Every structure is written in structure tokens, then in C-alpha cells.
mmCIF file of C-alpha atoms and ligand atoms in Angstrom:
data_model
loop_
_atom_site.group_PDB
_atom_site.id
_atom_site.type_symbol
_atom_site.label_atom_id
_atom_site.label_comp_id
_atom_site.label_asym_id
_atom_site.label_seq_id
_atom_site.Cartn_x
_atom_site.Cartn_y
_atom_site.Cartn_z
ATOM 1 C CA MET O 1 32.129 -15.354 25.698
ATOM 2 C CA ALA O 2 29.535 -14.339 28.261
ATOM 3 C CA SER O 3 25.993 -15.227 27.459
ATOM 4 C CA MET O 4 22.846 -13.974 29.045
ATOM 5 C CA HIS O 5 20.680 -16.471 30.826
ATOM 6 C CA THR O 6 17.239 -15.794 32.193
ATOM 7 C CA ASN O 7 14.812 -17.548 34.425
ATOM 8 C CA ALA O 8 11.675 -16.638 36.269
ATOM 9 C CA THR O 9 13.369 -14.826 39.112
ATOM 10 C CA THR O 10 16.675 -13.488 37.962
ATOM 11 C CA MET O 11 18.591 -12.436 34.943
ATOM 12 C CA TYR O 12 22.320 -12.790 35.080
ATOM 13 C CA PHE O 13 25.388 -13.177 32.967
ATOM 14 C CA THR O 14 27.263 -16.397 32.690
ATOM 15 C CA ASN O 15 30.333 -17.578 30.871
ATOM 16 C CA CYS O 16 29.062 -21.121 30.681
ATOM 17 C CA SER O 17 28.060 -20.714 27.092
ATOM 18 C CA SER O 18 30.543 -23.358 25.984
ATOM 19 C CA SER O 19 27.946 -25.886 26.997
ATOM 20 C CA SER O 20 26.261 -27.025 23.815
ATOM 21 C CA SER O 21 22.809 -26.164 25.122
ATOM 22 C CA SER O 22 20.601 -26.795 28.080
ATOM 23 C CA THR O 23 19.215 -29.807 26.296
ATOM 24 C CA ALA O 24 22.704 -30.978 25.486
ATOM 25 C CA ARG O 25 23.172 -34.593 24.613
ATOM 26 C CA LEU O 26 25.936 -36.185 26.553
ATOM 27 C CA LEU O 27 29.094 -36.843 24.649
ATOM 28 C CA HIS O 28 30.543 -40.289 24.853
ATOM 29 C CA PHE O 29 32.571 -40.253 27.999
ATOM 30 C CA SER O 30 36.254 -40.305 27.225
ATOM 31 C CA THR O 31 38.496 -41.380 30.036
ATOM 32 C CA THR O 32 41.409 -39.702 28.384
ATOM 33 C CA LYS O 33 39.543 -36.445 28.394
ATOM 34 C CA LEU O 34 39.258 -36.640 32.124
ATOM 35 C CA HIS O 35 42.957 -37.035 32.465
ATOM 36 C CA LYS O 36 44.167 -35.065 29.518
ATOM 37 C CA PHE O 37 45.255 -32.154 31.590
ATOM 38 C CA SER O 38 46.094 -34.139 34.615
ATOM 39 C CA ASN O 39 48.973 -31.970 35.747
ATOM 40 C CA SER O 40 46.402 -30.745 38.158
ATOM 41 C CA ILE O 41 46.217 -34.239 39.540
ATOM 42 C CA SER O 42 49.703 -34.284 40.977
ATOM 43 C CA HIS O 43 48.478 -34.449 44.535
ATOM 44 C CA PHE O 44 48.336 -37.525 46.598
ATOM 45 C CA HIS O 45 47.336 -39.173 49.844
ATOM 46 C CA ARG O 46 46.502 -41.968 52.318
ATOM 47 C CA GLN O 47 43.899 -43.946 54.112
ATOM 48 C CA ILE O 48 42.616 -43.108 57.541
ATOM 49 C CA ASN O 49 40.171 -43.655 60.253
ATOM 50 C CA LEU O 50 37.433 -41.288 59.182
ATOM 51 C CA HIS O 51 35.978 -40.699 62.582
ATOM 52 C CA GLN O 52 39.361 -40.002 64.069
ATOM 53 C CA TYR O 53 40.125 -37.771 61.143
ATOM 54 C CA ARG O 54 37.013 -35.678 61.437
ATOM 55 C CA THR O 55 37.243 -35.215 65.149
ATOM 56 C CA SER O 56 40.900 -34.302 64.951
ATOM 57 C CA ASN O 57 40.331 -31.865 62.108
ATOM 58 C CA PRO O 58 38.216 -29.021 63.417
ATOM 59 C CA LYS O 59 38.825 -27.193 60.166
ATOM 60 C CA PHE O 60 36.424 -29.565 58.476
ATOM 61 C CA PRO O 61 32.886 -28.308 58.240
ATOM 62 C CA LYS O 62 29.921 -29.784 60.017
ATOM 63 C CA SER O 63 27.340 -31.532 57.922
ATOM 64 C CA ILE O 64 26.319 -29.678 54.842
ATOM 65 C CA LEU O 65 23.183 -31.468 53.864
ATOM 66 C CA THR O 66 21.613 -31.628 57.300
ATOM 67 C CA HIS O 67 18.627 -29.609 56.233
ATOM 68 C CA SER O 68 16.210 -32.150 54.902
ATOM 69 C CA SER O 69 16.541 -30.713 51.376
ATOM 70 C CA SER O 70 13.290 -32.491 50.853
ATOM 71 C CA SER O 71 14.112 -35.551 48.888
ATOM 72 C CA SER O 72 10.876 -34.940 47.146
ATOM 73 C CA SER O 73 11.363 -33.704 43.655
ATOM 74 C CA SER O 74 11.169 -30.115 42.652
ATOM 75 C CA SER O 75 9.737 -30.574 39.237
ATOM 76 C CA SER O 76 9.520 -26.899 38.534
ATOM 77 C CA SER O 77 12.112 -25.580 36.163
ATOM 78 C CA THR O 78 12.325 -22.212 37.867
ATOM 79 C CA VAL O 79 14.980 -21.911 40.497
ATOM 80 C CA GLU O 80 15.740 -18.866 42.540
ATOM 81 C CA VAL O 81 19.300 -17.976 41.700
ATOM 82 C CA LYS O 82 21.350 -15.945 44.120
ATOM 83 C CA SER O 83 23.627 -13.290 42.757
ATOM 84 C CA GLU O 84 26.596 -14.555 44.807
ATOM 85 C CA ALA O 85 28.122 -18.014 45.075
ATOM 86 C CA SER O 86 26.938 -19.468 48.345
ATOM 87 C CA ALA O 87 28.002 -23.098 48.054
ATOM 88 C CA LYS O 88 30.703 -24.486 50.305
ATOM 89 C CA VAL O 89 33.772 -25.322 48.236
ATOM 90 C CA ILE O 90 34.815 -28.959 48.648
ATOM 91 C CA ASP O 91 38.596 -28.711 48.621
ATOM 92 C CA GLY O 92 39.865 -31.908 47.014
ATOM 93 C CA LYS O 93 43.378 -30.587 46.804
ATOM 94 C CA ARG O 94 43.572 -30.196 50.551
ATOM 95 C CA VAL O 95 41.877 -33.511 51.291
ATOM 96 C CA ALA O 96 44.210 -35.267 48.850
ATOM 97 C CA LYS O 97 47.226 -33.732 50.568
ATOM 98 C CA ASP O 98 45.916 -34.882 53.946
ATOM 99 C CA ILE O 99 45.403 -38.397 52.592
ATOM 100 C CA ARG O 100 48.915 -38.430 51.133
ATOM 101 C CA GLU O 101 50.315 -37.555 54.505
ATOM 102 C CA GLU O 102 48.271 -40.230 56.220
ATOM 103 C CA VAL O 103 49.390 -42.867 53.716
ATOM 104 C CA ALA O 104 53.033 -41.847 54.206
ATOM 105 C CA VAL O 105 52.761 -42.264 57.975
ATOM 106 C CA GLU O 106 51.257 -45.743 57.623
ATOM 107 C CA ILE O 107 53.844 -46.823 55.078
ATOM 108 C CA SER O 108 56.642 -45.703 57.339
ATOM 109 C CA LYS O 109 55.089 -47.617 60.245
ATOM 110 C CA MET O 110 54.767 -50.735 58.104
ATOM 111 C CA LYS O 111 58.347 -50.505 56.960
ATOM 112 C CA ASN O 112 59.597 -50.065 60.523
ATOM 113 C CA GLU O 113 57.498 -52.856 61.990
ATOM 114 C CA ILE O 114 57.609 -55.595 59.341
ATOM 115 C CA GLY O 115 60.165 -54.353 56.832
ATOM 116 C CA ILE O 116 57.669 -54.272 53.949
ATOM 117 C CA VAL O 117 57.432 -51.402 51.471
ATOM 118 C CA PRO O 118 54.325 -51.342 49.241
ATOM 119 C CA GLY O 119 55.034 -51.618 45.506
ATOM 120 C CA LEU O 120 52.951 -50.442 42.546
ATOM 121 C CA ALA O 121 53.559 -51.654 38.984
ATOM 122 C CA VAL O 122 52.297 -49.531 36.115
ATOM 123 C CA ILE O 123 52.070 -50.720 32.519
ATOM 124 C CA LEU O 124 51.835 -48.067 29.827
ATOM 125 C CA VAL O 125 51.305 -49.092 26.220
ATOM 126 C CA GLY O 126 51.737 -46.623 23.365
ATOM 127 C CA ASP O 127 52.718 -42.988 23.297
ATOM 128 C CA ARG O 128 49.633 -41.032 24.225
ATOM 129 C CA LYS O 129 50.807 -37.852 25.877
ATOM 130 C CA ASP O 130 47.915 -37.716 28.306
ATOM 131 C CA SER O 131 48.516 -41.281 29.509
ATOM 132 C CA ALA O 132 52.254 -40.610 29.857
ATOM 133 C CA THR O 133 51.547 -37.527 31.980
ATOM 134 C CA TYR O 134 49.146 -39.438 34.108
ATOM 135 C CA VAL O 135 51.605 -42.284 34.679
ATOM 136 C CA ARG O 136 54.356 -39.793 35.512
ATOM 137 C CA ASN O 137 52.112 -38.192 38.117
ATOM 138 C CA LYS O 138 51.339 -41.578 39.622
ATOM 139 C CA LYS O 139 55.022 -42.340 39.910
ATOM 140 C CA LYS O 140 55.744 -38.969 41.524
ATOM 141 C CA ALA O 141 52.967 -39.595 43.984
ATOM 142 C CA CYS O 142 54.411 -42.986 44.884
ATOM 143 C CA ASP O 143 57.809 -41.387 45.510
ATOM 144 C CA THR O 144 56.220 -38.778 47.759
ATOM 145 C CA VAL O 145 54.644 -41.307 50.102
ATOM 146 C CA GLY O 146 57.314 -44.016 49.968
ATOM 147 C CA ILE O 147 55.693 -46.570 47.639
ATOM 148 C CA ASN O 148 58.114 -48.380 45.320
ATOM 149 C CA SER O 149 57.000 -47.985 41.725
ATOM 150 C CA TYR O 150 57.805 -50.236 38.796
ATOM 151 C CA GLU O 151 57.082 -49.080 35.302
ATOM 152 C CA VAL O 152 56.857 -50.957 32.014
ATOM 153 C CA ARG O 153 56.513 -48.959 28.806
ATOM 154 C CA LEU O 154 55.573 -50.803 25.673
ATOM 155 C CA ALA O 155 55.408 -49.554 22.100
ATOM 156 C CA GLU O 156 52.055 -48.848 20.479
ATOM 157 C CA ASP O 157 52.466 -51.902 18.224
ATOM 158 C CA SER O 158 53.232 -54.331 21.057
ATOM 159 C CA THR O 159 51.125 -57.444 21.182
ATOM 160 C CA GLU O 160 48.485 -58.255 23.745
ATOM 161 C CA GLU O 161 50.607 -61.297 24.695
ATOM 162 C CA GLU O 162 53.474 -59.017 25.697
ATOM 163 C CA VAL O 163 51.172 -57.075 28.004
ATOM 164 C CA LEU O 164 49.779 -60.312 29.445
ATOM 165 C CA ASP O 165 53.291 -61.562 29.984
ATOM 166 C CA HIS O 166 54.244 -58.508 32.061
ATOM 167 C CA ILE O 167 51.042 -58.758 34.055
ATOM 168 C CA SER O 168 51.788 -62.394 34.791
ATOM 169 C CA LYS O 169 55.266 -61.526 36.070
ATOM 170 C CA PHE O 170 53.908 -58.778 38.301
ATOM 171 C CA ASN O 171 51.194 -61.135 39.570
ATOM 172 C CA ASP O 172 53.978 -63.471 40.755
ATOM 173 C CA ASP O 173 56.307 -60.763 42.103
ATOM 174 C CA PRO O 174 56.001 -60.483 45.913
ATOM 175 C CA SER O 175 57.428 -56.949 45.940
ATOM 176 C CA VAL O 176 54.471 -55.767 43.816
ATOM 177 C CA HIS O 177 51.207 -55.194 45.698
ATOM 178 C CA GLY O 178 49.310 -53.264 43.051
ATOM 179 C CA ILE O 179 49.160 -53.572 39.249
ATOM 180 C CA LEU O 180 47.724 -50.886 37.036
ATOM 181 C CA VAL O 181 47.400 -51.012 33.256
ATOM 182 C CA GLN O 182 46.941 -47.473 32.022
ATOM 183 C CA LEU O 183 43.831 -47.093 29.849
ATOM 184 C CA PRO O 184 42.982 -46.713 27.085
ATOM 185 C CA LEU O 185 44.934 -49.513 25.450
ATOM 186 C CA PRO O 186 45.708 -49.439 21.726
ATOM 187 C CA SER O 187 42.659 -50.507 19.734
ATOM 188 C CA HIS O 188 44.172 -53.803 18.588
ATOM 189 C CA MET O 189 44.189 -55.040 22.185
ATOM 190 C CA ASN O 190 41.272 -56.556 24.006
ATOM 191 C CA GLU O 191 40.864 -54.494 27.181
ATOM 192 C CA GLN O 192 38.739 -57.161 28.818
ATOM 193 C CA ASN O 193 41.405 -59.872 28.378
ATOM 194 C CA VAL O 194 44.038 -57.567 29.813
ATOM 195 C CA LEU O 195 42.042 -56.420 32.843
ATOM 196 C CA ASN O 196 40.957 -60.006 33.557
ATOM 197 C CA ALA O 197 44.614 -61.035 33.758
ATOM 198 C CA VAL O 198 45.416 -58.839 36.773
ATOM 199 C CA CYS O 199 45.082 -60.951 39.904
ATOM 200 C CA ILE O 200 42.249 -59.537 41.984
ATOM 201 C CA GLU O 201 44.431 -59.261 45.102
ATOM 202 C CA LYS O 202 46.585 -56.715 43.219
ATOM 203 C CA ASP O 203 43.821 -55.007 41.230
ATOM 204 C CA VAL O 204 44.298 -51.559 42.826
ATOM 205 C CA ASP O 205 42.314 -49.934 39.997
ATOM 206 C CA GLY O 206 39.324 -52.082 40.948
ATOM 207 C CA PHE O 207 38.576 -52.776 37.270
ATOM 208 C CA HIS O 208 38.658 -56.581 37.400
ATOM 209 C CA PRO O 209 35.148 -57.914 36.695
ATOM 210 C CA LEU O 210 35.198 -59.836 39.977
ATOM 211 C CA ASN O 211 35.843 -56.651 41.933
ATOM 212 C CA ILE O 212 33.182 -54.739 39.975
ATOM 213 C CA GLY O 213 30.779 -57.678 40.345
ATOM 214 C CA ARG O 214 31.268 -57.727 44.093
ATOM 215 C CA LEU O 215 30.757 -53.970 44.204
ATOM 216 C CA ALA O 216 27.397 -54.485 42.505
ATOM 217 C CA MET O 217 26.187 -57.277 44.785
ATOM 218 C CA ARG O 218 24.627 -56.949 48.191
ATOM 219 C CA GLY O 219 26.508 -58.767 50.902
ATOM 220 C CA ARG O 220 29.727 -58.989 48.854
ATOM 221 C CA GLU O 221 32.827 -56.912 49.348
ATOM 222 C CA PRO O 222 35.144 -55.883 46.508
ATOM 223 C CA LEU O 223 38.844 -56.065 47.361
ATOM 224 C CA PHE O 224 39.314 -52.675 45.703
ATOM 225 C CA VAL O 225 37.050 -49.858 44.571
ATOM 226 C CA PRO O 226 37.937 -47.807 41.434
ATOM 227 C CA CYS O 227 39.926 -44.760 42.428
ATOM 228 C CA THR O 228 37.978 -41.817 40.989
ATOM 229 C CA PRO O 229 34.539 -42.822 42.291
ATOM 230 C CA LYS O 230 36.121 -43.811 45.600
ATOM 231 C CA GLY O 231 37.623 -40.318 45.729
ATOM 232 C CA CYS O 232 34.182 -38.755 45.153
ATOM 233 C CA ILE O 233 32.662 -40.696 48.045
ATOM 234 C CA GLU O 234 35.669 -39.977 50.244
ATOM 235 C CA LEU O 235 35.080 -36.254 49.717
ATOM 236 C CA LEU O 236 31.442 -36.629 50.763
ATOM 237 C CA HIS O 237 32.521 -38.546 53.866
ATOM 238 C CA ARG O 238 35.213 -36.126 54.877
ATOM 239 C CA TYR O 239 32.826 -33.209 54.547
ATOM 240 C CA GLU O 240 30.260 -35.180 56.535
ATOM 241 C CA ILE O 241 27.707 -34.932 53.764
ATOM 242 C CA PRO O 242 24.959 -37.466 54.409
ATOM 243 C CA VAL O 243 24.245 -39.898 51.583
ATOM 244 C CA LYS O 244 21.848 -42.381 53.156
ATOM 245 C CA GLY O 245 18.300 -41.915 51.880
ATOM 246 C CA LYS O 246 19.310 -39.061 49.564
ATOM 247 C CA ARG O 247 18.454 -38.871 45.899
ATOM 248 C CA ALA O 248 21.646 -39.124 43.906
ATOM 249 C CA VAL O 249 22.075 -38.663 40.180
ATOM 250 C CA VAL O 250 25.193 -39.822 38.362
ATOM 251 C CA ILE O 251 25.740 -38.276 34.962
ATOM 252 C CA GLY O 252 27.704 -40.632 32.696
ATOM 253 C CA ARG O 253 27.915 -44.426 32.765
ATOM 254 C CA SER O 254 31.552 -45.199 32.022
ATOM 255 C CA ASN O 255 33.169 -48.319 33.454
ATOM 256 C CA ILE O 256 35.834 -46.186 35.114
ATOM 257 C CA VAL O 257 33.694 -43.565 36.867
ATOM 258 C CA GLY O 258 29.937 -43.358 36.244
ATOM 259 C CA MET O 259 28.955 -46.978 36.718
ATOM 260 C CA PRO O 260 31.071 -47.643 39.844
ATOM 261 C CA ALA O 261 30.075 -44.242 41.302
ATOM 262 C CA ALA O 262 26.407 -45.239 40.993
ATOM 263 C CA LEU O 263 27.123 -48.602 42.637
ATOM 264 C CA LEU O 264 28.998 -46.943 45.486
ATOM 265 C CA LEU O 265 26.209 -44.442 46.119
ATOM 266 C CA GLN O 266 23.732 -47.304 46.156
ATOM 267 C CA ARG O 267 25.875 -49.161 48.695
ATOM 268 C CA GLU O 268 25.640 -46.033 50.830
ATOM 269 C CA ASP O 269 21.844 -46.276 50.709
ATOM 270 C CA ALA O 270 21.241 -43.421 48.309
ATOM 271 C CA THR O 271 18.441 -43.715 45.750
ATOM 272 C CA VAL O 272 20.372 -43.566 42.523
ATOM 273 C CA SER O 273 19.517 -42.563 38.949
ATOM 274 C CA ILE O 274 21.927 -42.585 36.045
ATOM 275 C CA VAL O 275 21.648 -39.954 33.349
ATOM 276 C CA HIS O 276 23.339 -40.838 30.066
ATOM 277 C CA SER O 277 23.524 -39.995 26.405
ATOM 278 C CA ARG O 278 20.094 -41.421 25.668
ATOM 279 C CA THR O 279 18.316 -39.832 28.640
ATOM 280 C CA LYS O 280 15.472 -37.561 27.661
ATOM 281 C CA ASN O 281 15.307 -34.224 29.485
ATOM 282 C CA PRO O 282 18.255 -34.914 31.809
ATOM 283 C CA GLU O 283 17.722 -31.627 33.626
ATOM 284 C CA GLU O 284 14.346 -32.857 34.901
ATOM 285 C CA ILE O 285 16.129 -35.731 36.598
ATOM 286 C CA THR O 286 19.079 -33.768 37.936
ATOM 287 C CA ARG O 287 16.703 -31.202 39.437
ATOM 288 C CA GLN O 288 15.446 -33.906 41.782
ATOM 289 C CA ALA O 289 18.906 -34.767 43.065
ATOM 290 C CA ASP O 290 20.295 -34.038 46.516
ATOM 291 C CA ILE O 291 23.674 -35.182 45.226
ATOM 292 C CA ILE O 292 24.967 -35.043 41.652
ATOM 293 C CA ILE O 293 28.155 -36.742 40.476
ATOM 294 C CA SER O 294 28.945 -35.707 36.931
ATOM 295 C CA ALA O 295 31.482 -37.658 34.870
ATOM 296 C CA VAL O 296 30.729 -37.047 31.263
ATOM 297 C CA GLY O 297 33.496 -34.862 29.849
ATOM 298 C CA GLN O 298 31.207 -32.158 28.497
ATOM 299 C CA PRO O 299 32.265 -28.654 29.525
ATOM 300 C CA ASN O 300 29.709 -26.691 31.571
ATOM 301 C CA MET O 301 26.877 -28.980 30.599
ATOM 302 C CA VAL O 302 25.106 -28.875 33.963
ATOM 303 C CA ARG O 303 23.675 -25.394 34.247
ATOM 304 C CA GLY O 304 22.425 -23.688 37.399
ATOM 305 C CA SER O 305 18.871 -24.423 36.304
ATOM 306 C CA TRP O 306 19.628 -28.178 36.376
ATOM 307 C CA VAL O 307 20.356 -28.050 40.096
ATOM 308 C CA LYS O 308 18.004 -28.279 43.044
ATOM 309 C CA PRO O 309 18.674 -25.588 45.661
ATOM 310 C CA GLY O 310 20.902 -27.015 48.401
ATOM 311 C CA ALA O 311 22.189 -29.936 46.334
ATOM 312 C CA VAL O 312 25.750 -31.184 46.659
ATOM 313 C CA LEU O 313 27.686 -31.257 43.382
ATOM 314 C CA VAL O 314 30.692 -33.446 42.638
ATOM 315 C CA ASP O 315 32.282 -32.645 39.296
ATOM 316 C CA VAL O 316 34.583 -35.287 37.838
ATOM 317 C CA GLY O 317 34.935 -33.618 34.442
ATOM 318 C CA ILE O 318 38.221 -31.975 33.516
ATOM 319 C CA ASN O 319 37.702 -30.272 30.188
ATOM 320 C CA ALA O 320 39.932 -27.802 28.402
ATOM 321 C CA ILE O 321 38.159 -24.936 26.713
ATOM 322 C CA GLU O 322 39.651 -22.180 24.619
ATOM 323 C CA ASP O 323 40.468 -19.051 26.575
ATOM 324 C CA SER O 324 42.319 -16.319 24.772
ATOM 325 C CA GLU O 325 42.848 -14.487 28.075
ATOM 326 C CA SER O 326 44.820 -17.371 29.531
ATOM 327 C CA PRO O 327 48.557 -17.504 28.736
ATOM 328 C CA ARG O 328 48.090 -21.170 27.829
ATOM 329 C CA GLY O 329 45.249 -20.367 25.440
ATOM 330 C CA TYR O 330 42.885 -22.643 27.341
ATOM 331 C CA ARG O 331 41.475 -23.178 30.776
ATOM 332 C CA LEU O 332 40.045 -26.151 32.595
ATOM 333 C CA VAL O 333 36.382 -26.379 33.425
ATOM 334 C CA GLY O 334 34.213 -29.161 34.747
ATOM 335 C CA ASP O 335 31.005 -30.698 33.477
ATOM 336 C CA ILE O 336 29.141 -28.378 35.826
ATOM 337 C CA CYS O 337 28.856 -24.652 35.178
ATOM 338 C CA TYR O 338 30.519 -23.597 38.407
ATOM 339 C CA GLU O 339 29.556 -19.965 38.161
ATOM 340 C CA GLU O 340 25.862 -20.739 38.007
ATOM 341 C CA ALA O 341 25.684 -23.905 40.072
ATOM 342 C CA SER O 342 27.641 -22.505 43.022
ATOM 343 C CA LYS O 343 24.821 -20.021 43.533
ATOM 344 C CA VAL O 344 22.248 -22.786 43.850
ATOM 345 C CA ALA O 345 24.092 -25.697 45.496
ATOM 346 C CA SER O 346 25.051 -26.105 49.160
ATOM 347 C CA ALA O 347 28.479 -27.580 48.293
ATOM 348 C CA ILE O 348 30.479 -28.029 45.109
ATOM 349 C CA THR O 349 33.840 -29.388 43.987
ATOM 350 C CA PRO O 350 35.880 -26.944 41.903
ATOM 351 C CA VAL O 351 37.743 -27.801 38.700
ATOM 352 C CA PRO O 352 40.658 -27.974 39.024
ATOM 353 C CA GLY O 353 41.268 -28.823 42.672
ATOM 354 C CA GLY O 354 38.206 -30.941 43.391
ATOM 355 C CA VAL O 355 37.948 -34.590 42.411
ATOM 356 C CA GLY O 356 41.088 -34.566 40.226
ATOM 357 C CA PRO O 357 43.674 -34.761 43.031
ATOM 358 C CA MET O 358 41.637 -37.459 44.748
ATOM 359 C CA THR O 359 42.141 -40.097 42.041
ATOM 360 C CA ILE O 360 45.830 -40.607 42.693
ATOM 361 C CA ALA O 361 45.240 -40.244 46.444
ATOM 362 C CA MET O 362 42.917 -43.238 46.254
ATOM 363 C CA LEU O 363 45.406 -45.195 44.150
ATOM 364 C CA LEU O 364 48.040 -44.738 46.866
ATOM 365 C CA SER O 365 45.506 -45.663 49.493
ATOM 366 C CA ASN O 366 44.501 -48.808 47.552
ATOM 367 C CA THR O 367 48.150 -49.823 47.134
ATOM 368 C CA LEU O 368 48.737 -49.461 50.864
ATOM 369 C CA LEU O 369 45.534 -51.413 51.544
ATOM 370 C CA SER O 370 46.765 -54.201 49.272
ATOM 371 C CA ALA O 371 50.166 -54.455 50.958
ATOM 372 C CA LYS O 372 48.531 -54.488 54.395
ATOM 373 C CA ARG O 373 46.133 -57.233 53.355
ATOM 374 C CA ILE O 374 48.779 -59.379 51.673
ATOM 375 C CA HIS O 375 51.085 -59.120 54.724
ATOM 376 C CA ASN O 376 48.270 -59.218 57.256
ATOM 377 C CA PHE O 377 49.420 -55.910 58.719
ATOM 378 C CA ARG O 378 46.880 -53.821 60.655
HETATM 379 N N1 GUN Q 401 42.755 -44.033 32.352
HETATM 380 C C1 GUN Q 401 41.997 -43.017 32.786
HETATM 381 N N2 GUN Q 401 41.716 -43.142 34.086
HETATM 382 C C2 GUN Q 401 42.305 -44.270 34.497
HETATM 383 C C3 GUN Q 401 42.378 -44.930 35.747
HETATM 384 O O1 GUN Q 401 41.819 -44.502 36.764
HETATM 385 N N3 GUN Q 401 43.097 -46.078 35.755
HETATM 386 C C4 GUN Q 401 43.700 -46.576 34.629
HETATM 387 N N4 GUN Q 401 44.357 -47.727 34.742
HETATM 388 N N5 GUN Q 401 43.641 -45.984 33.464
HETATM 389 C C5 GUN Q 401 42.959 -44.840 33.399
#
């Protein structure tokens, strides 16, 4: 499947040919796609004092983007490509494990001191295999760190009222600190009505319009931030990658990842552009970015030539592509052509093992945060 790719300085072979083309249009972002093969996401975590964490973890690298990586644009389309990968690998699997351990310690402390155990309620409607896997992984993660989990499974043909009824009960249940309705919902349900029904104090997914609205507004604080974008930013923080004043490009504008990721980057004082399915010449925009977060669900779409030398790349995509050499018949790749981009970037998240494990880590962290806030526990 290798294809030959040339540019002004180098000619090399790549197996990123599953990308539609370098002028690829973005596919509609499918949240299920991101989680379809979420076995790789069975790693979890906890919340911590970042400064304390960094200083007590000498294994973590010093700043990656400290060279000024001139925020000015490199409009040229020729990029010197090294023959070897030189980017630092951002190890989401390890960070997620660290977070899981931190969350477990805090939960144990909370239980010992005030007798409260955080509880997470998950509502799953229908029989999508990917959603079922994802919910199972969330439950396993809760067990690992000591969060009580409550699960409601409803048939595909359930009514919206039934879902609302369960949400209402969980809203009133003091042993539940977080409520999550697994998306997507069956098409006969109104997602907006359902998400609006979760009380914002228990909205650990951060999808309630009030939480998203606060995320978007200066001087307002959301109670919760959506887990996947929060995980992306957490990785940047833990690797001490500066964001302030940097040019950031988010690829994809979904409610679950792209849009909140852009808002978060903006809150961190990055200058943010969003590339989406109607963007003309997306590679001209990505080539100006110091930081790229890609969440579009299009395998290997971001080629090495889309990347500015020294950029930091965060790949949210988890896409299965055919691979006859794999025993499973497929393998997972991100939205970013790792083979090419890792020769140009200064740091990159792998797929799997990058952002994927962080999503559930952040869900555990949000559930702990909720229980602490509700019980005024510091
Ligand atoms: N479906 C895909 N991703 C998510 C997520 O982060 N939360 C929920 N509730 N559903 C999802």
C-alpha cells in the first residue's frame, strides 16, 4: 500500500496513501468513529496538581515548543523532511495511567475522611456495539479507581420520555455525582432535549449548553469541560508545551471535540483557527500552526507536507483501515499520517495510545471533581 511522495527536498515512501488526497475534503465527523475501536481506550486516571506533578515526575520532558517556532506563517508548501522520525512521542497511555492512579488516591482519601464515594450514572440507549464497548470501558475504569457506577440500558425503540425519566431520577439521587448519556442517541430522539435535562452540577461530559456557553465566554467558568478536548489540553500541560500566543489549528468542528477544543485553546491564549469540511486549501492553514488538534475521523488526512517544522500534533482520530498483514484484518490509524508528520513535528500523539486513553481519564477526573464540589471536599 506504500505510495511515493515527493517534495522539493526529499523523496520518500509512505504508507499514508489511505488518505483520500492531499486536498481531501473532510468527512463529516462521526463521534462513533472515534470510539468504534475503543478497546484501546481502556485506560484511566485522576486529577492532580500540575505543578506538583511535573516537579515530582522527572521523567517528563522539559518544554518542547520553547524554540520560538516563529508564529509567523510559513506559506511555502515545501518542507524539509527528515528521513527519521524526530518528534517526541506524547504518551497518552502513560499519562492516563498516572491520572488514574491520582484519582484513585483522592477517592480513597475522600472515602476515609467524609465517607463519600463518587458515583457515575451511564445511560445507554440502543444496541450499537461501539457504544456498548465504550460504556463497558467506562465502567471498568470506574471500578479501577473506586467510583461507583450505575448503568441503565434501554432498547433502541425506547421513548425520549423514558430517557428523561431516568435522567430526572439520577439528577435527584445523592449517590450519583455524574450523569452521562452515551451518544449518539437513536434518531427518533432529540439529543438537545436529552442533554438539556442533565443537571449542570452532574454534567461530567460537559455537553450541557450552559457548560459549553460558559466555556465560550470570557470571565465565565464551566462546571465541566468535555472529556476528549480536556484530555488533549492535559497532554499539552503535562508535557509542558506552551500554548499561550501560539497559533493553533483545530481540524473538525464537532460539538464533542472540535468546537470545545478550539474554545479551550482560545482560553489558553492561543490564536485559533478551525479547519472544516468547507475550508478551502486546509493545508495552507495547518502549515501555519504551532499546534494542531485533529478530530475529523479521516485516516491519514494530515500529511507531512501539511505540518510546519517543529509543530506539536495532537491526533484525536481513531480510524480502522484495512490491513491484510494484521491478524485482525485492520489496524488503527489517526487523522494524521504519523510516518510523515513525525519527521516534521517536534511532538506528536500516537494512535493508538495518544489521546484515546485520555478521554476516560478525564471522565473519572470530572466525576471526582463533581463529588468534591457537591460535598465541598478539598
Ligand atoms: N460518544 C462518543 N464520545 C462520547 C463522549 O465523550 N461522551 C458521550 N456521552 N458520548 C460519546
